[in-house]
Short mmCIF file of C-alpha atoms (C1' of nucleotides) in Angstrom, two decimals:
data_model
loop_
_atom_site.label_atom_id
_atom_site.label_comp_id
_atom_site.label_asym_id
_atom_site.label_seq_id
_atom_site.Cartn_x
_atom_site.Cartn_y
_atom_site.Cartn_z
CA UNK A 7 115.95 98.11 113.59
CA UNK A 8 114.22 99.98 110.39
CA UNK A 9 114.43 103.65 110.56
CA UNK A 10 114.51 105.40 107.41
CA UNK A 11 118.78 105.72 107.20
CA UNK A 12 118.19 101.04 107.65
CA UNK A 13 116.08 101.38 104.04
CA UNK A 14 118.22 103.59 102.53
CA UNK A 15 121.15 101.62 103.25
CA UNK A 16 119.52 98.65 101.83
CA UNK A 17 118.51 100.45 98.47
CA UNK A 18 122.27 101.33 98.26
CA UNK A 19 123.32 97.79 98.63
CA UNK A 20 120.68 96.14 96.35
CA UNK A 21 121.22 98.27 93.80
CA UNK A 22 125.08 97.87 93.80
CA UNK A 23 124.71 93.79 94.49
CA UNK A 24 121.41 93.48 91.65
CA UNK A 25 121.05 96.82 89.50
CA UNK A 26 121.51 95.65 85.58
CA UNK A 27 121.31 91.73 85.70
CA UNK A 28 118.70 89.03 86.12
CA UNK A 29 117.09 88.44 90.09
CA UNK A 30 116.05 85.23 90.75
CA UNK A 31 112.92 85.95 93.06
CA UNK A 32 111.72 83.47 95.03
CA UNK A 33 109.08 82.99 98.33
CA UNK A 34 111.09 79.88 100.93
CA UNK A 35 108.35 80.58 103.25
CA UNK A 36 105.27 80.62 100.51
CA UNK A 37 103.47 83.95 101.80
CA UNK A 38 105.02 86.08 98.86
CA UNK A 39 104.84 83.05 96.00
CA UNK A 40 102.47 84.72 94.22
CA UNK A 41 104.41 88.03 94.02
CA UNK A 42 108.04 86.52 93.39
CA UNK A 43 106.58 84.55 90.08
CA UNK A 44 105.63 87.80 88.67
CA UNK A 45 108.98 89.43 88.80
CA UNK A 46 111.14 86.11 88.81
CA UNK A 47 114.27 86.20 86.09
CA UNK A 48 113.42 89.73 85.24
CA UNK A 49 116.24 92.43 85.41
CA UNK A 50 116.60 94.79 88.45
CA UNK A 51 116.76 98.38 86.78
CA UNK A 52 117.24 100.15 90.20
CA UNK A 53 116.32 99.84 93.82
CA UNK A 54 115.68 102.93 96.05
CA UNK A 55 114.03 104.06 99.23
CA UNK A 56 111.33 106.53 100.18
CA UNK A 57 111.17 107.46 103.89
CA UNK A 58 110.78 103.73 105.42
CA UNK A 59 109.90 102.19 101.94
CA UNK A 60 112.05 99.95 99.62
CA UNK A 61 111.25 99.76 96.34
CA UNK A 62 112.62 97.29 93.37
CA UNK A 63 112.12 98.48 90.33
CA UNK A 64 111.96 95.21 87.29
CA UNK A 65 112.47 95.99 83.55
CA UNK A 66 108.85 94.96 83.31
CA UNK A 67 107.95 97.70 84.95
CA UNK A 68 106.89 96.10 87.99
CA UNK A 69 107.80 97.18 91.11
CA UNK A 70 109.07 95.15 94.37
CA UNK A 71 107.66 97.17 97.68
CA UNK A 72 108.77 96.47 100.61
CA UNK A 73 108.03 97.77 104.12
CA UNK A 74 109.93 96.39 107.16
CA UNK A 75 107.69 97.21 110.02
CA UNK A 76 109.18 96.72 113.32
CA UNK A 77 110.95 93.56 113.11
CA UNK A 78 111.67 92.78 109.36
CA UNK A 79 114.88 92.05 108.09
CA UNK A 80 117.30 91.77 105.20
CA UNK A 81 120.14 89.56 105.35
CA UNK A 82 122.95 89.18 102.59
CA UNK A 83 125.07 86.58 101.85
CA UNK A 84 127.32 85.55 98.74
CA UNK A 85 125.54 83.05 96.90
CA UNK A 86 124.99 80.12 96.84
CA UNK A 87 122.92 80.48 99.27
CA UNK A 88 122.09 77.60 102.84
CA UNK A 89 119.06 76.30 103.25
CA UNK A 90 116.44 79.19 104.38
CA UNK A 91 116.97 79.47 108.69
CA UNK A 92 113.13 80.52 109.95
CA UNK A 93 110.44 82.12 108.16
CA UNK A 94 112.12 83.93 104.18
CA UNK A 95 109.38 85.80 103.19
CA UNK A 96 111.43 86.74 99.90
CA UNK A 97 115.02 85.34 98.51
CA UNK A 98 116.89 87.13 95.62
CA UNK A 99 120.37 85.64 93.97
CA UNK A 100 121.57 87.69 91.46
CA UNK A 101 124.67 89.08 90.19
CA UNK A 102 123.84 92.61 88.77
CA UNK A 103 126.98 93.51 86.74
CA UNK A 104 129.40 92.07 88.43
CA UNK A 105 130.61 88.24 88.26
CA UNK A 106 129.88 87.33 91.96
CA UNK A 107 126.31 86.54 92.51
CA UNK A 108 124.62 87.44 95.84
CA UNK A 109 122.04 86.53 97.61
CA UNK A 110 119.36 88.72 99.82
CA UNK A 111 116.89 86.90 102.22
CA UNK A 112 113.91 89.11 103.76
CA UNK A 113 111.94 88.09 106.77
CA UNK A 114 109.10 89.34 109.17
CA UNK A 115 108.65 92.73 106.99
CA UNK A 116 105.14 94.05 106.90
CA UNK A 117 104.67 94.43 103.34
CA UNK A 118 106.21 92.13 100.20
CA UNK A 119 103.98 92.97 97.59
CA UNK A 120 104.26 93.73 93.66
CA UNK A 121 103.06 97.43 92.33
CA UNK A 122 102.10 98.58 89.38
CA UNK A 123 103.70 102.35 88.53
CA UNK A 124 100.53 104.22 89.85
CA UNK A 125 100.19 102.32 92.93
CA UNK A 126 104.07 103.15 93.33
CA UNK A 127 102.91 107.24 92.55
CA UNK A 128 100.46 106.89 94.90
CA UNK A 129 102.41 105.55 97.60
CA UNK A 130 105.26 108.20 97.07
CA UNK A 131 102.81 111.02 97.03
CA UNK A 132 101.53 110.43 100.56
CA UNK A 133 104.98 110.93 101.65
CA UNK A 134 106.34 113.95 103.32
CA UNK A 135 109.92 114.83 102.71
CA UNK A 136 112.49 112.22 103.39
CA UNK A 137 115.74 114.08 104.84
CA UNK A 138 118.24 111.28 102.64
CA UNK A 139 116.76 112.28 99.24
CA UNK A 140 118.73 114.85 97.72
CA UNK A 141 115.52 116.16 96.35
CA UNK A 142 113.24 116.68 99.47
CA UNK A 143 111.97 119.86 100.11
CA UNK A 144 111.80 121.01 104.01
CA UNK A 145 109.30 123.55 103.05
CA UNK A 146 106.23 120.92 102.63
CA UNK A 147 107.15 119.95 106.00
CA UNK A 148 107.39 123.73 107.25
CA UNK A 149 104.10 124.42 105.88
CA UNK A 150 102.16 121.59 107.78
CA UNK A 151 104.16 122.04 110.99
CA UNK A 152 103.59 125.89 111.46
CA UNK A 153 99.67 125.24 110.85
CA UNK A 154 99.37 122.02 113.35
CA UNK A 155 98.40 122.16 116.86
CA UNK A 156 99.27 119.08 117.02
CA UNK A 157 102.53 118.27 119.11
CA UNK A 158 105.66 118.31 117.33
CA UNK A 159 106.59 115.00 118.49
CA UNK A 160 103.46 113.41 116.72
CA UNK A 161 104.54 115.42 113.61
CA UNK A 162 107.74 114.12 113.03
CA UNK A 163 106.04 110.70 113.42
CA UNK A 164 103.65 111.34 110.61
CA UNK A 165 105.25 109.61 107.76
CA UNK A 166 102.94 112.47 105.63
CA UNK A 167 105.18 115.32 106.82
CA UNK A 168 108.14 113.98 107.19
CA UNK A 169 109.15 110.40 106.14
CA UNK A 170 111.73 108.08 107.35
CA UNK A 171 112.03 109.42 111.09
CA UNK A 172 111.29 107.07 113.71
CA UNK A 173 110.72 107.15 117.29
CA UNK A 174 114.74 107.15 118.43
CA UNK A 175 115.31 109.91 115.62
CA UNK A 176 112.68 111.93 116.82
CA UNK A 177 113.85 111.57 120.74
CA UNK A 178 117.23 112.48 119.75
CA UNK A 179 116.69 115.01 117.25
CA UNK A 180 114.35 116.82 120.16
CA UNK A 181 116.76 116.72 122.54
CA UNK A 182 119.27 117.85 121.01
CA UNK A 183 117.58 121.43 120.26
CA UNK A 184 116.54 121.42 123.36
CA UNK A 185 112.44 121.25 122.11
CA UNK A 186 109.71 119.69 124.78
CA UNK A 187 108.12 117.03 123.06
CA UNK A 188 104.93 118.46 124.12
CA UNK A 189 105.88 121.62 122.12
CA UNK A 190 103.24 122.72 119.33
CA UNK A 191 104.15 122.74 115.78
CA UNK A 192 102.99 125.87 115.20
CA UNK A 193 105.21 127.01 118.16
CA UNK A 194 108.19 125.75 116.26
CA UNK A 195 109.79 129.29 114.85
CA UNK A 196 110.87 128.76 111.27
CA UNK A 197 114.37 128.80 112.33
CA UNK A 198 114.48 125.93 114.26
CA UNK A 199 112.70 123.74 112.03
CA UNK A 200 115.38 124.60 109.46
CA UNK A 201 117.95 123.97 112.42
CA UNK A 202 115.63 120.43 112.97
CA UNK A 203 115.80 119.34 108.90
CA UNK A 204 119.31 120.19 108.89
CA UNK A 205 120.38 118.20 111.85
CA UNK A 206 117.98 115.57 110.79
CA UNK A 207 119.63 115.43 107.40
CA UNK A 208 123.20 114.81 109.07
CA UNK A 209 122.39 112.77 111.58
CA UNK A 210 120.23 110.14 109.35
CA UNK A 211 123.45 110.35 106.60
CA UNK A 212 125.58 109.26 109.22
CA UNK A 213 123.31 106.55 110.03
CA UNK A 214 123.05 105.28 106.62
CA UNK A 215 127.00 105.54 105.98
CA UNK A 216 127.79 103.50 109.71
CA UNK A 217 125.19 101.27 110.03
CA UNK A 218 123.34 102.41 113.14
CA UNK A 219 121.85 105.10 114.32
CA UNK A 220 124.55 107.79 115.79
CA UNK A 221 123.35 110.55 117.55
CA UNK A 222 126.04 111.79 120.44
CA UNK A 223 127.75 115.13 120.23
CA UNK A 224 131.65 113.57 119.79
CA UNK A 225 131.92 116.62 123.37
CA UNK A 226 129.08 114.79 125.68
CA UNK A 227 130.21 111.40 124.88
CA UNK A 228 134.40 111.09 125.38
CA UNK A 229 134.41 108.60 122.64
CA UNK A 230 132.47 106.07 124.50
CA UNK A 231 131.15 103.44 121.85
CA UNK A 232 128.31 104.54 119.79
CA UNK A 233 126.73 100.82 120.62
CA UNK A 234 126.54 98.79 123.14
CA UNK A 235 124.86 94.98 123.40
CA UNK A 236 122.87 96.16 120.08
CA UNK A 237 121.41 99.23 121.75
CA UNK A 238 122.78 103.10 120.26
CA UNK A 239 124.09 105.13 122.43
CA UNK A 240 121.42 108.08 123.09
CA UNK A 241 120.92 111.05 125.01
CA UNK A 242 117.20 109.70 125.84
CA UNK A 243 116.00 107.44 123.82
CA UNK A 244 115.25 103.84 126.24
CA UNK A 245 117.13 106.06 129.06
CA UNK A 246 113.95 106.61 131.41
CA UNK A 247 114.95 107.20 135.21
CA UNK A 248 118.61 107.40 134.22
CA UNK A 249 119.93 110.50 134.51
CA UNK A 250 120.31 112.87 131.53
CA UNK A 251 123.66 113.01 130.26
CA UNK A 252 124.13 116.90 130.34
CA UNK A 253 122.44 118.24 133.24
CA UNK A 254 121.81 114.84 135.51
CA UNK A 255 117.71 115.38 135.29
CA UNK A 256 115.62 112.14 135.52
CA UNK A 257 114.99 111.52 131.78
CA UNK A 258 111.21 111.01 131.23
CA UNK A 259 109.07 108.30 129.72
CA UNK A 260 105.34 108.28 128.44
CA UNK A 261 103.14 106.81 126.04
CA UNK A 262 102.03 109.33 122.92
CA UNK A 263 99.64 107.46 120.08
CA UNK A 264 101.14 104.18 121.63
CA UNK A 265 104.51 104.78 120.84
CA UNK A 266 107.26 105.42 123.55
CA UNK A 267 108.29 108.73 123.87
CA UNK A 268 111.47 110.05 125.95
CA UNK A 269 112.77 113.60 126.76
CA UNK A 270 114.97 115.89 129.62
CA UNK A 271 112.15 117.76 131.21
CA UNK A 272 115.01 120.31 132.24
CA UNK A 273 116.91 120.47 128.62
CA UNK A 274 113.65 120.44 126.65
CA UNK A 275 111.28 122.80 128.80
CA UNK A 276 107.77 123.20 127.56
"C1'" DT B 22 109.85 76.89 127.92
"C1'" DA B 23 107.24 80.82 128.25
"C1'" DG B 24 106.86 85.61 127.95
"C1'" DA B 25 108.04 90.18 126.87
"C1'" DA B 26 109.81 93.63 124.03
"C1'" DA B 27 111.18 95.97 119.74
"C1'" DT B 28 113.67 101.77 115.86
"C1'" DG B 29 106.00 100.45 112.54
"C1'" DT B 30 101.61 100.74 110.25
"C1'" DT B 31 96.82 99.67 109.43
"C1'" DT B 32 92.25 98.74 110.76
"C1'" DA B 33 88.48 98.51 113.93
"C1'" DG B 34 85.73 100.66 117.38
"C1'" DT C 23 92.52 104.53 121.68
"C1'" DA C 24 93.21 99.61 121.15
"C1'" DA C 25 94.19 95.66 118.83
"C1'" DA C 26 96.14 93.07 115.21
"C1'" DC C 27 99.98 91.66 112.48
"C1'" DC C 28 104.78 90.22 110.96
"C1'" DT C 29 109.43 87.54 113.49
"C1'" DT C 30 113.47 87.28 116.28
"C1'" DT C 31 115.97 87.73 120.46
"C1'" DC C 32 116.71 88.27 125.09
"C1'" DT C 33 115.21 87.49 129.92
"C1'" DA C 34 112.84 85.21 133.55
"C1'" DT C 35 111.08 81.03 135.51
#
DNA sequence: TAGAAATGTTTAG
DNA sequence: TAAACCTTTCTAT
């Protein structure tokens, strides 16, 4: 379930469970051997996350990339770790600073792979502005979105203007300022893509700090649970035929550059 | 037991 | 635009 708020969650926790002691780096499955030997027993200096990217960064000066793709996972466990259950692309057991060591098994991910620093540079700088780094600057985005004919749906899907959204960020954040889908970027009026950044910035915090993606207004939703059988609770987002939560409207469903796209044709007019 | 689906990206055509 | 790829989980038969 790997939207950007999922990676930087994970930096958070490897950092805290490895940052400033020895990682024992290992492939159960074999597909990542090659990469674990060259960063096995070294010391984690820090792990961090850019957009949908994980990066560990080794005292060698090596770096630990990992992209989760649709279905990869971390799990964590104290160690000593069970026997590996299905395909471990990568194990880690360390202890970091503390006196507990832990253990961090990664499965079905995309990309495992070891950098050097300017394949790292290179993969940063094709990034767009990731709302959860203090640093980001909305303006790069700005600048490509007022220029693009594209839709502003596809935009915020481009990881190279803005990275770490995914598709139930993007429904939500849409509905919620009331935006068609369809909508140009360079229809989008300065204002609202500050109002877009800002809301994008909040809503993907609060997804890193609970867990899962939250995106209902605390006044639509009458404290109904944020998630129910593993699926958020969304305004649109997997919701087509139902009917919208504000105004009733059949929400909509189609299929943009093969990725599912939902929307209130009467909250988010074209 | 088989099949479909999934919050993603890259490559081929 | 379509297909390929990585893996798990849930549903239908």
């Amino acid at each position: 379930m790997p939207e950007g708020h999922t990676l930087h969650r994970l930096a958070i926790s490897h950092h805290r469970r490895f940052a400033g002691g020895v990682v024992r780096v290992s492939s159960p499955q074999g597909r990542f051997a090659d990469g674990a030997a060259l960063v096995d027993g070294r010391t984690l200096t820090r792990a961090e996350a850019w957009g949908k990217h994980l990066l560990h960064h080794y005292d060698s000066g090596l770096v630990v990339h990992v992209h989760l793709g649709l279905y990869g996972t971390f799990t964590e466990s104290p160690a000593p770790l069970t026997e590996p259950v299905g395909q471990v692309r990568m194990r880690m057991i360390g202890g970091g600073r503390a006196a507990r060591p832990y253990g961090a098994d990664l499965r079905g991910p995309t990309a495992c792979e070891v950098l050097h620093a300017p394949e790292v540079d290179a993969l940063t700088a094709r990034l767009g502005p990731d709302p959860l780094r203090p640093d980001a600057d909305p303006e790069r985005a700005a600048s490509r979105i007022r220029r693009s004919s594209r839709s502003i749906a596809a935009l915020l899907m481009d990881q190279s203007v803005v990275a770490g959204v995914g598709n139930v960020y993007r429904a939500e954040v849409l509905f919620r300022h009331g935006i068609s889908p369809r909508r140009q970027g360079r229809a989008v009026s300065a204002g609202q893509w500050d109002e877009l950044w800002a809301d994008l910035v909040a809503l993907m915090n609060t997804g890193v700090r609970e867990g899962a993606i939250v995106v209902m207004r605390p006044e639509d939703d009458h404290g109904a649970p944020s998630y129910a059988s593993g699926k958020p609770r969304t305004y649109v987002y997997r919701r087509a035929g139902e009917p919208c939560r504000i105004c009733a409207t059949t929400i909509a469903h189609t299929v943009l550059q093969g990725r599912n796209l939902f929307w209130c044709p009467s909250c988010q007019p074209d």
